[in-house]
PDB file of C-alpha atoms in Angstrom:
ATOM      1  CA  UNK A 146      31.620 -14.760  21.984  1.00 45.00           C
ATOM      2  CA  UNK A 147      35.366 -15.265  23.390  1.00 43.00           C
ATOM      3  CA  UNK A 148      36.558 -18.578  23.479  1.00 48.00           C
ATOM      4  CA  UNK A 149      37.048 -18.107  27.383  1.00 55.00           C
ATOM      5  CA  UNK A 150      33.827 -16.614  28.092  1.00 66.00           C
ATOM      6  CA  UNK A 151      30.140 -18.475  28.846  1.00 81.00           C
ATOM      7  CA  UNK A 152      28.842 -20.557  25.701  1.00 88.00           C
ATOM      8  CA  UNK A 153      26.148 -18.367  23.008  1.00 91.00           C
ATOM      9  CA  UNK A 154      22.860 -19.339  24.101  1.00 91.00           C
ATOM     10  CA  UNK A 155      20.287 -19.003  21.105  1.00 89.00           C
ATOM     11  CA  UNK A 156      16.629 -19.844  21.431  1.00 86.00           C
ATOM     12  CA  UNK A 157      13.029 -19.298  20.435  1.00 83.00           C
ATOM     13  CA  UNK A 158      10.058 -17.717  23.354  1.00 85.00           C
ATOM     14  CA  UNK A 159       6.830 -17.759  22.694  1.00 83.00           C
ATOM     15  CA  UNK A 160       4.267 -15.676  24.395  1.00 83.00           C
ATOM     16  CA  UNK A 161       1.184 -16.952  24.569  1.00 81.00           C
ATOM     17  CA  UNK A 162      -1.814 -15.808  25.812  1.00 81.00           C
ATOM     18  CA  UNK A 163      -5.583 -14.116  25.493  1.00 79.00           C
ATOM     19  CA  UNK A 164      -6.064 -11.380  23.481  1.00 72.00           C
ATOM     20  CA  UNK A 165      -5.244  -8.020  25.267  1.00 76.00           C
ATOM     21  CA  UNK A 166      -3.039  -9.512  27.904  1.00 79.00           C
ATOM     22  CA  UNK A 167      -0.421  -7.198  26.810  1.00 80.00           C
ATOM     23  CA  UNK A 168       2.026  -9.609  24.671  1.00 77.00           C
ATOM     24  CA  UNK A 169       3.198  -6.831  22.550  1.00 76.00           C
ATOM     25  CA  UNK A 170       3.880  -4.558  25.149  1.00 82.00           C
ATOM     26  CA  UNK A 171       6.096  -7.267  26.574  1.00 85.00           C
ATOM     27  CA  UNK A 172       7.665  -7.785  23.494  1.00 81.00           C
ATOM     28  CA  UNK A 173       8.614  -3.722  23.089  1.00 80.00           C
ATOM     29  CA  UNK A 174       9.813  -3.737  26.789  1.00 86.00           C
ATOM     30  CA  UNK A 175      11.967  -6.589  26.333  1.00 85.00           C
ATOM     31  CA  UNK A 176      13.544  -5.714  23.488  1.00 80.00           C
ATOM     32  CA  UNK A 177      13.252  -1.964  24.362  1.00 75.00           C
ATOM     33  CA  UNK A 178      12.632  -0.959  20.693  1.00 58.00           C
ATOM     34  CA  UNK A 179       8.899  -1.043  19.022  1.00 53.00           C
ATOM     35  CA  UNK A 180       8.751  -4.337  16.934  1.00 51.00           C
ATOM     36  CA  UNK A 181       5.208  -5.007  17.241  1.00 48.00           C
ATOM     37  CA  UNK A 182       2.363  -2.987  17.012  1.00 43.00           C
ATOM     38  CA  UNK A 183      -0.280  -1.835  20.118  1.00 43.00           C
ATOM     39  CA  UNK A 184      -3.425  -1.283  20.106  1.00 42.00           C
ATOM     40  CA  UNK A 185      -6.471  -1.137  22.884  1.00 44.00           C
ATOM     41  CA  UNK A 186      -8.261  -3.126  20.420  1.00 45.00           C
ATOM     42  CA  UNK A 187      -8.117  -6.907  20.658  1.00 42.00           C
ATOM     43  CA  UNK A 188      -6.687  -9.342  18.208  1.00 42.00           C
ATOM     44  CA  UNK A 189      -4.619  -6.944  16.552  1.00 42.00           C
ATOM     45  CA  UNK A 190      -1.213  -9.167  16.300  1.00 42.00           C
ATOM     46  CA  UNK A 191      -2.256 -11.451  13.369  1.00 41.00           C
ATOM     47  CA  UNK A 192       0.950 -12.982  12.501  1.00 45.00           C
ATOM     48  CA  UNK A 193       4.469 -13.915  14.326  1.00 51.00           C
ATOM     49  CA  UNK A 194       6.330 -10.820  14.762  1.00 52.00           C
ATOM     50  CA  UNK A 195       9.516 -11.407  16.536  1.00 61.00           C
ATOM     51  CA  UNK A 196      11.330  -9.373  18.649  1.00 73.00           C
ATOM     52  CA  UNK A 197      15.157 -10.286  19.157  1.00 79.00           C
ATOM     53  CA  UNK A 198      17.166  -9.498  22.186  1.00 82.00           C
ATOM     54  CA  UNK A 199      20.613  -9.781  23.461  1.00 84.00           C
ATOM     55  CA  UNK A 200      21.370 -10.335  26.765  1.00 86.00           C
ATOM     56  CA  UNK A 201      24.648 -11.225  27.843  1.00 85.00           C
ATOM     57  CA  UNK A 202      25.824 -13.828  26.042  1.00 88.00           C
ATOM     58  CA  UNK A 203      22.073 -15.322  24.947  1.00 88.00           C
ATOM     59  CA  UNK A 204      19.933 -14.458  21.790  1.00 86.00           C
ATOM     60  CA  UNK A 205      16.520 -14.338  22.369  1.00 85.00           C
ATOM     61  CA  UNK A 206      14.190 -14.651  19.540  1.00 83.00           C
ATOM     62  CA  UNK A 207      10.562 -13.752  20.902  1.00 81.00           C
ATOM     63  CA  UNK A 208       7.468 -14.759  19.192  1.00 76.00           C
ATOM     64  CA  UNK A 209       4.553 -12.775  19.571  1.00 65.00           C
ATOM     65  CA  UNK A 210       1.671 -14.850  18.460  1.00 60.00           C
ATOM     66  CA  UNK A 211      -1.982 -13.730  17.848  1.00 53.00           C
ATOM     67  CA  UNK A 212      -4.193 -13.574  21.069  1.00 49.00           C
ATOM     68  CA  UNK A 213      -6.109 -16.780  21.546  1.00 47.00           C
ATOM     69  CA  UNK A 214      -9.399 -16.602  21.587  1.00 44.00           C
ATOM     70  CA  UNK A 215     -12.732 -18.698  20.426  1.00 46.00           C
ATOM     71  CA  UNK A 216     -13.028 -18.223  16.589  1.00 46.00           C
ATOM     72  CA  UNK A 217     -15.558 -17.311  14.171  1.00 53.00           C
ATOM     73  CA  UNK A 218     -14.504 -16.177  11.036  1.00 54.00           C
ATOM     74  CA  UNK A 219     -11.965 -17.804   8.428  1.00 54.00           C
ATOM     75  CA  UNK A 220      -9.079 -15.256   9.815  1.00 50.00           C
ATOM     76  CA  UNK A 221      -9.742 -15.751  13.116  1.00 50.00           C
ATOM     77  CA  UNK A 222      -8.976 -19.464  12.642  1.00 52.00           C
ATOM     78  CA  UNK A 223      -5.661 -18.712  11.015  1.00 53.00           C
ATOM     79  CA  UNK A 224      -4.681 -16.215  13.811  1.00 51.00           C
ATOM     80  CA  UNK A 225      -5.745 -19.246  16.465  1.00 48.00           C
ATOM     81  CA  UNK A 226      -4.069 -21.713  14.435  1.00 51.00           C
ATOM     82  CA  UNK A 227      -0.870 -19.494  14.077  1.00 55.00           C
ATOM     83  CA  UNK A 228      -0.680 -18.966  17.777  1.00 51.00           C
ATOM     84  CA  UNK A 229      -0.513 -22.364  18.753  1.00 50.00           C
ATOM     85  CA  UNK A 230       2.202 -23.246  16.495  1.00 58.00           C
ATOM     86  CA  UNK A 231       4.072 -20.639  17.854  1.00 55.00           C
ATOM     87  CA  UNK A 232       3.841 -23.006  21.180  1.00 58.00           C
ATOM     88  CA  UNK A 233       4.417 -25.826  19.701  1.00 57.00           C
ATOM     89  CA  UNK A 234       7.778 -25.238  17.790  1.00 70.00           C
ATOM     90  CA  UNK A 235       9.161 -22.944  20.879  1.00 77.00           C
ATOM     91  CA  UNK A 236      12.201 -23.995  23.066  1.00 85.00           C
ATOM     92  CA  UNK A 237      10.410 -21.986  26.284  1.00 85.00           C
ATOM     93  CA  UNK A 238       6.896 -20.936  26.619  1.00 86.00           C
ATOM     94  CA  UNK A 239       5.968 -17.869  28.244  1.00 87.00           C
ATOM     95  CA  UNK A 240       2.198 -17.856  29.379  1.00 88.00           C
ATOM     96  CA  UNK A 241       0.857 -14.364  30.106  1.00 89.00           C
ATOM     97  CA  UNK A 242      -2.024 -13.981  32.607  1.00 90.00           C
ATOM     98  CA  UNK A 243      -3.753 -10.309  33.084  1.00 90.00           C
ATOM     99  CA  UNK A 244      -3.644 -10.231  36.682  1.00 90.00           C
ATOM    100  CA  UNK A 245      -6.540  -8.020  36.549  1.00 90.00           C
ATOM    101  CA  UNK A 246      -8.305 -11.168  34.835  1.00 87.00           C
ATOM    102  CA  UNK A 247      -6.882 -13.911  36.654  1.00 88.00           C
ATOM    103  CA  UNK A 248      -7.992 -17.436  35.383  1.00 88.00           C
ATOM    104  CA  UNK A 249     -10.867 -16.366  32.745  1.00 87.00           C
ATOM    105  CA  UNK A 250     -12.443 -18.446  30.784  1.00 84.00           C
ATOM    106  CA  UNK A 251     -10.267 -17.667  27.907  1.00 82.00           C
ATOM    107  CA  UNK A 252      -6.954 -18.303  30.375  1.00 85.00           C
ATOM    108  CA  UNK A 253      -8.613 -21.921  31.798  1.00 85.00           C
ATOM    109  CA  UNK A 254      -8.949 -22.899  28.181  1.00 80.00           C
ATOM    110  CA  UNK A 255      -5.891 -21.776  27.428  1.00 81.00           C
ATOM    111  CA  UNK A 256      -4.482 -24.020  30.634  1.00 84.00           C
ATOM    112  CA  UNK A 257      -6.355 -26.819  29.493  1.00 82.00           C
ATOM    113  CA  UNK A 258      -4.518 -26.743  26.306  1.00 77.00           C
ATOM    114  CA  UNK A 259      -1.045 -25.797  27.491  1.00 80.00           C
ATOM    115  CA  UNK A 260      -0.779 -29.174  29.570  1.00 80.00           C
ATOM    116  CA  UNK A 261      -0.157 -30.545  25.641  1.00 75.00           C
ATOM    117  CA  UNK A 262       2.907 -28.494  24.942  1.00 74.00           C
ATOM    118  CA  UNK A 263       6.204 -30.378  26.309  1.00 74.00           C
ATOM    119  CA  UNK A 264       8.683 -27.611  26.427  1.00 79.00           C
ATOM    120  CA  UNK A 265       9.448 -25.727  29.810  1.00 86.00           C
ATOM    121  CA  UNK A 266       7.036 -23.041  30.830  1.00 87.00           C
ATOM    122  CA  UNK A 267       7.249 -19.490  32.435  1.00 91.00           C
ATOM    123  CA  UNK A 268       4.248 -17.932  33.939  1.00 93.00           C
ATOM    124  CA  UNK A 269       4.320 -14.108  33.376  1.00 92.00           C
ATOM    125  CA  UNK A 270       1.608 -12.188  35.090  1.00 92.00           C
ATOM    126  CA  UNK A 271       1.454  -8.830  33.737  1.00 91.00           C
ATOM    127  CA  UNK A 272      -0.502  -5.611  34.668  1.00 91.00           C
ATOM    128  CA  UNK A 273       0.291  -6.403  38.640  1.00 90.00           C
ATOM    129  CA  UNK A 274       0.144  -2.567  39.012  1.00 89.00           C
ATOM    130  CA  UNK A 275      -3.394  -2.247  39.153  1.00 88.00           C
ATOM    131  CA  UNK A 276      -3.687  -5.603  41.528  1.00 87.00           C
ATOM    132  CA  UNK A 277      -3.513  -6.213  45.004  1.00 89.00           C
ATOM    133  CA  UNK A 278      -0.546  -8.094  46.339  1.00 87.00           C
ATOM    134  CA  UNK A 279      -2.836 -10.556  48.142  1.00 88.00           C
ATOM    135  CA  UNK A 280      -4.198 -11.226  44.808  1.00 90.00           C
ATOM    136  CA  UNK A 281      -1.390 -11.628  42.938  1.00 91.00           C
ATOM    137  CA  UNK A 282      -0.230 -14.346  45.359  1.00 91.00           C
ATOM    138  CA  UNK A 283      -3.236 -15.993  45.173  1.00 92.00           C
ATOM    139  CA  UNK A 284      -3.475 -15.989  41.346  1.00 92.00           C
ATOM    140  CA  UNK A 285      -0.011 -17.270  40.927  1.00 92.00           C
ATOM    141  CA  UNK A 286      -0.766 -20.471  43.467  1.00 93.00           C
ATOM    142  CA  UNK A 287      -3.572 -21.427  41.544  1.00 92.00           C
ATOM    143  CA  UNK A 288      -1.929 -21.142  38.377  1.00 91.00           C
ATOM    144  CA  UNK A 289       0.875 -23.120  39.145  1.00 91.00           C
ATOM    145  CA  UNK A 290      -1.588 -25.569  40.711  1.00 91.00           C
ATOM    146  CA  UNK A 291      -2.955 -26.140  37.129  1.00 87.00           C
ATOM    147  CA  UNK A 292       0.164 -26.476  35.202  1.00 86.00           C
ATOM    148  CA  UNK A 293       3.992 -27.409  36.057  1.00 85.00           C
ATOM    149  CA  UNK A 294       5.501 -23.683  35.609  1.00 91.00           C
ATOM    150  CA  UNK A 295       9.330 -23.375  36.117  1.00 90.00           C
ATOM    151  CA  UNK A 296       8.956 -20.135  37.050  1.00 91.00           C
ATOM    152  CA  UNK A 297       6.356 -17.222  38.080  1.00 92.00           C
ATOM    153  CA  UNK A 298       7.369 -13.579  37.134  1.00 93.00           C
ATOM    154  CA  UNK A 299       5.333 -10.474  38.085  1.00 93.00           C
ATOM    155  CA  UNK A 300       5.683  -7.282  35.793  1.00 91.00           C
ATOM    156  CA  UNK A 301       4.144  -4.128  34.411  1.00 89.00           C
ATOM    157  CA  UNK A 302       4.874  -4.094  30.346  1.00 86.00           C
ATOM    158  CA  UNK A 303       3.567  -0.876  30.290  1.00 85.00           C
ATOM    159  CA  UNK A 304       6.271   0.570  32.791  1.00 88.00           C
ATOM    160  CA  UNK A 305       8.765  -1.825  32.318  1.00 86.00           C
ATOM    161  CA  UNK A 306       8.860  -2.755  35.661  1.00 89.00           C
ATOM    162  CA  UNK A 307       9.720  -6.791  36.414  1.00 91.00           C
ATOM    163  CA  UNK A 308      10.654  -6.987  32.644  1.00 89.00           C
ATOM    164  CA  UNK A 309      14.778  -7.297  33.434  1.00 91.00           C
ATOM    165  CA  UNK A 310      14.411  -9.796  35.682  1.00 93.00           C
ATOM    166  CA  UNK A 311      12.553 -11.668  33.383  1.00 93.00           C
ATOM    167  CA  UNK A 312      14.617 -11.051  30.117  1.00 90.00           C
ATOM    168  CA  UNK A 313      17.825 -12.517  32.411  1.00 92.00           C
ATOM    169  CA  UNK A 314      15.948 -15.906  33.114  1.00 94.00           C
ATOM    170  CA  UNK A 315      15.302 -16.190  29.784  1.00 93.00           C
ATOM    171  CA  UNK A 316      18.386 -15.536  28.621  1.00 92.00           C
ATOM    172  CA  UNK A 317      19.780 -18.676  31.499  1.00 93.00           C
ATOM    173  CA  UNK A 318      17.194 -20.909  29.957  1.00 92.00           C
ATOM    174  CA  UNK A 319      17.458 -20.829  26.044  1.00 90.00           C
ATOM    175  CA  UNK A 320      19.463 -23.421  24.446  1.00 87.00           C
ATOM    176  CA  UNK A 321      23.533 -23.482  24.093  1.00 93.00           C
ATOM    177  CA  UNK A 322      23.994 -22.595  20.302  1.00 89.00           C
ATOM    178  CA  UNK A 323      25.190 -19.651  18.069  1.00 90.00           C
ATOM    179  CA  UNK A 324      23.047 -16.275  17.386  1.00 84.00           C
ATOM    180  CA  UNK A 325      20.426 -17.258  14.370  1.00 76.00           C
ATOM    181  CA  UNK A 326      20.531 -13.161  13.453  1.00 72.00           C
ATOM    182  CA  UNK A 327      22.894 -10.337  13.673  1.00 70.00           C
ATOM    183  CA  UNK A 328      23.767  -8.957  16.823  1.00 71.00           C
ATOM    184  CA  UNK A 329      22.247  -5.367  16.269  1.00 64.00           C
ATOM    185  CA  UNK A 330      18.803  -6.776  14.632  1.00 56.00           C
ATOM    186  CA  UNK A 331      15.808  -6.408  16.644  1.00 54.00           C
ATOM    187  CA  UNK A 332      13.364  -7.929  14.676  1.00 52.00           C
ATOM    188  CA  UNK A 333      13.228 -10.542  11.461  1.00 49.00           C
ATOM    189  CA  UNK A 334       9.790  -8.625  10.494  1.00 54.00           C
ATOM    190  CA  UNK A 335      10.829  -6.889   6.810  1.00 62.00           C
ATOM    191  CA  UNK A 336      10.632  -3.175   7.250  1.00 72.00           C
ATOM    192  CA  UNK A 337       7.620  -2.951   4.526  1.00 75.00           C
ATOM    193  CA  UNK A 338       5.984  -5.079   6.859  1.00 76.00           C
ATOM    194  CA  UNK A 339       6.614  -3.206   9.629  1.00 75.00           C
ATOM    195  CA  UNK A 340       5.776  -0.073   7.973  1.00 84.00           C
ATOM    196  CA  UNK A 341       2.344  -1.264   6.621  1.00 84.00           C
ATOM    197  CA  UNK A 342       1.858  -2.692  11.000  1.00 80.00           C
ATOM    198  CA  UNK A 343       2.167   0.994  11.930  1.00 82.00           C
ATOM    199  CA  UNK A 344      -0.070   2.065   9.760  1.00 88.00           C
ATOM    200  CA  UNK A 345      -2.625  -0.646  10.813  1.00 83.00           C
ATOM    201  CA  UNK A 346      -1.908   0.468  14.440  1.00 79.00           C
ATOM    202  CA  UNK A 347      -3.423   4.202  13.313  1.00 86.00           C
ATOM    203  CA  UNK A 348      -6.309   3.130  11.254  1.00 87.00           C
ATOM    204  CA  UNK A 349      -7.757   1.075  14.623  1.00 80.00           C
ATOM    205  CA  UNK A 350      -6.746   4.182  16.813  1.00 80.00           C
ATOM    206  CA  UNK A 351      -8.828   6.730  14.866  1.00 83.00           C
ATOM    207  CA  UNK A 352     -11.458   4.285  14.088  1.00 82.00           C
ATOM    208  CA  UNK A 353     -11.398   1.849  16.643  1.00 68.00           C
ATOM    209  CA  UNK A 354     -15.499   1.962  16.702  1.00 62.00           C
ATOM    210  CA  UNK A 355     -16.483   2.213  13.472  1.00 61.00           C
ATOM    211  CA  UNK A 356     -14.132   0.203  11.552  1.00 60.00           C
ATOM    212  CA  UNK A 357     -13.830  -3.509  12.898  1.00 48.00           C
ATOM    213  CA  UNK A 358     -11.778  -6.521  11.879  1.00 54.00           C
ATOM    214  CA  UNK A 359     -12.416  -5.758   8.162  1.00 61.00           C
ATOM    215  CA  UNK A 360      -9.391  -3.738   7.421  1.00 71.00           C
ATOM    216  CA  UNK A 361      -5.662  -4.738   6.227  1.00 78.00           C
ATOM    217  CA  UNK A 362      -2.588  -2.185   4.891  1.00 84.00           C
ATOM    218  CA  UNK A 363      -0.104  -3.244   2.317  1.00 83.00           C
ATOM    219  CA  UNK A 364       3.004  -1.476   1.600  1.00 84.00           C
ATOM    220  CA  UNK A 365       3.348  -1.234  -2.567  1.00 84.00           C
ATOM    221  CA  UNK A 366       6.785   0.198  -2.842  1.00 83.00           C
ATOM    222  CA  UNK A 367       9.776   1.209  -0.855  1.00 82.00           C
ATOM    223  CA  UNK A 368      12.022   3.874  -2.676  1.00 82.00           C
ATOM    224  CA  UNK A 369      15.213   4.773  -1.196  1.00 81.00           C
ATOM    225  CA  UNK A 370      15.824   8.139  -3.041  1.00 85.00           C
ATOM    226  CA  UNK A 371      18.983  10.241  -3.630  1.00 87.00           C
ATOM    227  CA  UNK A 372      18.068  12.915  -0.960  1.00 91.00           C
ATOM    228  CA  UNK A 373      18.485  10.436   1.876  1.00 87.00           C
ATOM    229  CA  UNK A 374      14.718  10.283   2.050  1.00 89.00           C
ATOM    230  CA  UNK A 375      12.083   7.503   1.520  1.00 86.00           C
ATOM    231  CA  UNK A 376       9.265   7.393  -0.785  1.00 90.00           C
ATOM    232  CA  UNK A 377       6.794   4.744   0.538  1.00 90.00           C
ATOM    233  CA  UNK A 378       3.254   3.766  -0.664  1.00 91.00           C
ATOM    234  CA  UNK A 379       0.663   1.724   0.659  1.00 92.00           C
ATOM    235  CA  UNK A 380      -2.374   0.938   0.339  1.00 90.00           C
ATOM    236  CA  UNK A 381      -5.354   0.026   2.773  1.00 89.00           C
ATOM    237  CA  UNK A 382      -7.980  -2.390   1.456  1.00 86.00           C
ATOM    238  CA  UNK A 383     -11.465  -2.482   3.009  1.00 85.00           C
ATOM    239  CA  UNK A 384     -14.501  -4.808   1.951  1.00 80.00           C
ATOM    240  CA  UNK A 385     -16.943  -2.422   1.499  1.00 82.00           C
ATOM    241  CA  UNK A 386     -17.231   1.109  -0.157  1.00 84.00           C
ATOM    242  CA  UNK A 387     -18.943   2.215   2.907  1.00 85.00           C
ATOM    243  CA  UNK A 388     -15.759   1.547   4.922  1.00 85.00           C
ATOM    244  CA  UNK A 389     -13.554   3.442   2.285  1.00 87.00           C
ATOM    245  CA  UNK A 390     -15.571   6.670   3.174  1.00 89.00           C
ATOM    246  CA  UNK A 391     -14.783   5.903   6.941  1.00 88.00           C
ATOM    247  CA  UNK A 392     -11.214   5.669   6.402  1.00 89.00           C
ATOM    248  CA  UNK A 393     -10.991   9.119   4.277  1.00 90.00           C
ATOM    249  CA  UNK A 394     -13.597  10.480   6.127  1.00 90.00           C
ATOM    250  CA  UNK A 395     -14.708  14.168   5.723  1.00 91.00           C
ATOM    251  CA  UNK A 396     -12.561  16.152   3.492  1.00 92.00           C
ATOM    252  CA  UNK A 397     -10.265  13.354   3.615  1.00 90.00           C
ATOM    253  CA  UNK A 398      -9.330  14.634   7.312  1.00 93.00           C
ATOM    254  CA  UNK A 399      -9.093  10.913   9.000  1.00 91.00           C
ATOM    255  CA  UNK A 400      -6.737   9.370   5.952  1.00 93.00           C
ATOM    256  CA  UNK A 401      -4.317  12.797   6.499  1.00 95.00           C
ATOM    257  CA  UNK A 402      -4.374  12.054   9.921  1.00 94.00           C
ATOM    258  CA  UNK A 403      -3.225   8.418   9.917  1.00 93.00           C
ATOM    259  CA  UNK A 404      -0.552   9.117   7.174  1.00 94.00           C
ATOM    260  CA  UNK A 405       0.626  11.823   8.964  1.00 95.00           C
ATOM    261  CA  UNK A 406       1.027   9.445  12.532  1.00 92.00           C
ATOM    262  CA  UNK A 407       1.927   6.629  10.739  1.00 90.00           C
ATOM    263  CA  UNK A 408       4.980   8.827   8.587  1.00 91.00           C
ATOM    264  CA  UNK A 409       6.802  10.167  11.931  1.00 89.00           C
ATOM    265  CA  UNK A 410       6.854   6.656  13.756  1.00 83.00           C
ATOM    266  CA  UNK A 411       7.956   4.773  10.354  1.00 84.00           C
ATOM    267  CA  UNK A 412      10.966   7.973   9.675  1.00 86.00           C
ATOM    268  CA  UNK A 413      11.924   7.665  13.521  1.00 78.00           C
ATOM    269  CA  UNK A 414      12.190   3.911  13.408  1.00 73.00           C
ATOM    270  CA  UNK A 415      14.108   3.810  10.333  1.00 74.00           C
ATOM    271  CA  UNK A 416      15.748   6.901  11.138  1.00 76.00           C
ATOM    272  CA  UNK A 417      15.329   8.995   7.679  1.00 82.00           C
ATOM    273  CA  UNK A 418      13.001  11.288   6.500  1.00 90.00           C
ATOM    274  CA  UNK A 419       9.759   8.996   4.702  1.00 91.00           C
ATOM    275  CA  UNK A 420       7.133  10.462   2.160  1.00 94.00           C
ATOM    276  CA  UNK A 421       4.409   8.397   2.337  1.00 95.00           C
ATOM    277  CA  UNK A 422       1.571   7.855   0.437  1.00 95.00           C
ATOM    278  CA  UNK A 423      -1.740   6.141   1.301  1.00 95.00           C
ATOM    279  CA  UNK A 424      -4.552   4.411  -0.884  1.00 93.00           C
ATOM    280  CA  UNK A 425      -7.806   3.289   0.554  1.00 91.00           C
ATOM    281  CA  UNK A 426      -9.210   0.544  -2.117  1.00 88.00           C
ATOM    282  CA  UNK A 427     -12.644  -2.082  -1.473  1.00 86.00           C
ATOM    283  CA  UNK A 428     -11.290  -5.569  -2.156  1.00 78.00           C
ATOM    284  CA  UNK A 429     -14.847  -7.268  -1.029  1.00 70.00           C
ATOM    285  CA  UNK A 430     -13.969 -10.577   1.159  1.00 64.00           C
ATOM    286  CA  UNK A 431     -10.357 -10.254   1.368  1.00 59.00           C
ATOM    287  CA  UNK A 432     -10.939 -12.091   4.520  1.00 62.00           C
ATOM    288  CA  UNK A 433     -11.317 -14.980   2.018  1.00 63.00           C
ATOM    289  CA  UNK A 434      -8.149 -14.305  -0.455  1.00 65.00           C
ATOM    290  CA  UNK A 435      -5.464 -17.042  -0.017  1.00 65.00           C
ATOM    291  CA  UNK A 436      -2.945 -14.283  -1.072  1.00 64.00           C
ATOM    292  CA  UNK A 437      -3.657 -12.014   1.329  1.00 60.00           C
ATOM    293  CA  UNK A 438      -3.307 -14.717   4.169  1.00 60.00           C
ATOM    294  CA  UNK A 439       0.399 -15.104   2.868  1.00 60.00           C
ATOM    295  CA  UNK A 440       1.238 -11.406   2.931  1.00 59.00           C
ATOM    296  CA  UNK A 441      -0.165 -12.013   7.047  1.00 55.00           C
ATOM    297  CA  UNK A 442       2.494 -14.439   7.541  1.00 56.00           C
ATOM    298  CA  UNK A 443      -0.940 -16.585   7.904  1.00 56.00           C
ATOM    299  CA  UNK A 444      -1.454 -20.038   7.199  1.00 61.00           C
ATOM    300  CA  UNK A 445      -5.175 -20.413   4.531  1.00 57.00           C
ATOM    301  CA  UNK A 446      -7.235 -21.959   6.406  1.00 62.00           C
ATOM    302  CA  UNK A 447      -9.328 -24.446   4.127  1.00 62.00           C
ATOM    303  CA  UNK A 448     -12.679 -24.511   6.124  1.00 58.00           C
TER     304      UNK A 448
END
């Protein structure tokens, strides 16, 4: 920044809300580049992936934390777990609503909870496309009747629509300080982890039915090779054998399929040519490997 212009503004966002609300969509609209990945599925943002936007003379480092939800299993507590300390050590809090929702259960309790966290909050109701305007009005009273928001904002992540407006409050409300990342970097997710997201994102979209939770994708190596293009492997662990044979499946057709998705949207993003290599290996109850929480981003959870 000049010396005569406005102060840098630098600060942490975190968007917090159910799962499937649409907090990754947000994030790619905001940022305008895909940093997290998407899926129809819910729960599928385990760790904090954070997008990072300029605007004006602000940094603005979003978190995207894991939907929050009642949980069950040891990784569902670490997700939960994760997502509120994404509140917690925030400067602004963004609560997303699905205005097709409204005030769910899952919203109250998320309410209930909010009313803990001291730092200023935004109220972000998203999917207002598909709503009634008297609705929307009417969702955003009661809303703010529950907690002290600073601020309602109405958008469509999926259009984009709503999403400058609220990317130039933000940018007014983080903190005075310098930029914590280069000015061109859009997210402080490695690009091995990024890679192995994308590839996560494909698995649940082919097999969205038959393969749950029990799936996670690990990139092995990252070559940069003479010819300008990259030589990536990964692997995909399941739990079971059964669930290997899903993710081939016949002929291995559905693994072809996924690598061949998942190769074009890592080469555009990183804007070379990739050759990329899947695995499918049965690591039985990875959901209970202390390592594997760490290459989440995921605290262990001892219970």
């Amino acid at each position: 920044m000049s010396e005569t212009g406005p102060a840098a503004r630098c600060g942490f966002v975190a968007l917090i809300g159910a799962p499937n609300v649409g907090k990754s969509t947000l994030v790619n609209a905001l940022v305008g580049s895909k940093v997290t990945i998407v899926s129809r599925k819910v729960q599928t943002t385990r760790a904090l992936i954070r997008g990072i936007v300029v605007e004006n003379n602000a940094q603005i480092i979003l978190v995207d934390t894991p939907g929050i939800f009642v949980p069950k299993r040891r990784l569902d507590r670490a997700m939960v777990s994760t997502a509120w300390s994404g509140a917690y050590d925030a400067d602004l809090v963004c609560v997303l609503l699905d205005a097709r929702a409204g005030i769910d259960d899952e919203a109250d309790a998320i309410l209930t909870k909010l009313a803990g966290v001291a730092h200023p909050k935004i109220l972000v109701l998203n999917k207002i496309d598909l709503v009634p305007r008297e609705k929307l009005l009417a969702l955003t009273s009661a809303a703010n009747e529950r907690l002290s928001f600073e601020n309602t904002f109405m958008v469509s992540a999926l259009s984009g629509d709503g999403t400058d407006d609220l990317r130039r409050a933000l940018a007014v409300r983080v903190p005075e300080g310098p930029f914590h990342y280069p000015e061109d970097q859009m997210s402080d997710a490695p690009l091995r982890h990024l890679a192995a997201e994308i590839t996560r994102e494909k698995i649940y979209r082919h097999l969205h039915q038959e393969l749950p939770y029990q799936s996670t994708v690990e990139t092995d190596t990252w070559t940069e090779r003479n010819d300008k293009t990259v030589r990536i492997e990964q692997t995909i662990f399941v739990e079971r054998d059964s669930q290997r044979k899903i993710v081939l499946g016949k002929s291995g057709a559905t693994i072809k399929a996924i690598g061949a998705e998942s190769r074009k949207e890592i080469g555009e993003i990183i804007g070379q040519p990739v050759h990329l290599f899947l695995f499918v290996k049965v690591r039985e109850k990875w959901g209970d490997d202390p390592n594997r929480y760490r290459e989440m981003g995921l605290e262990f959870p001892k219970e």
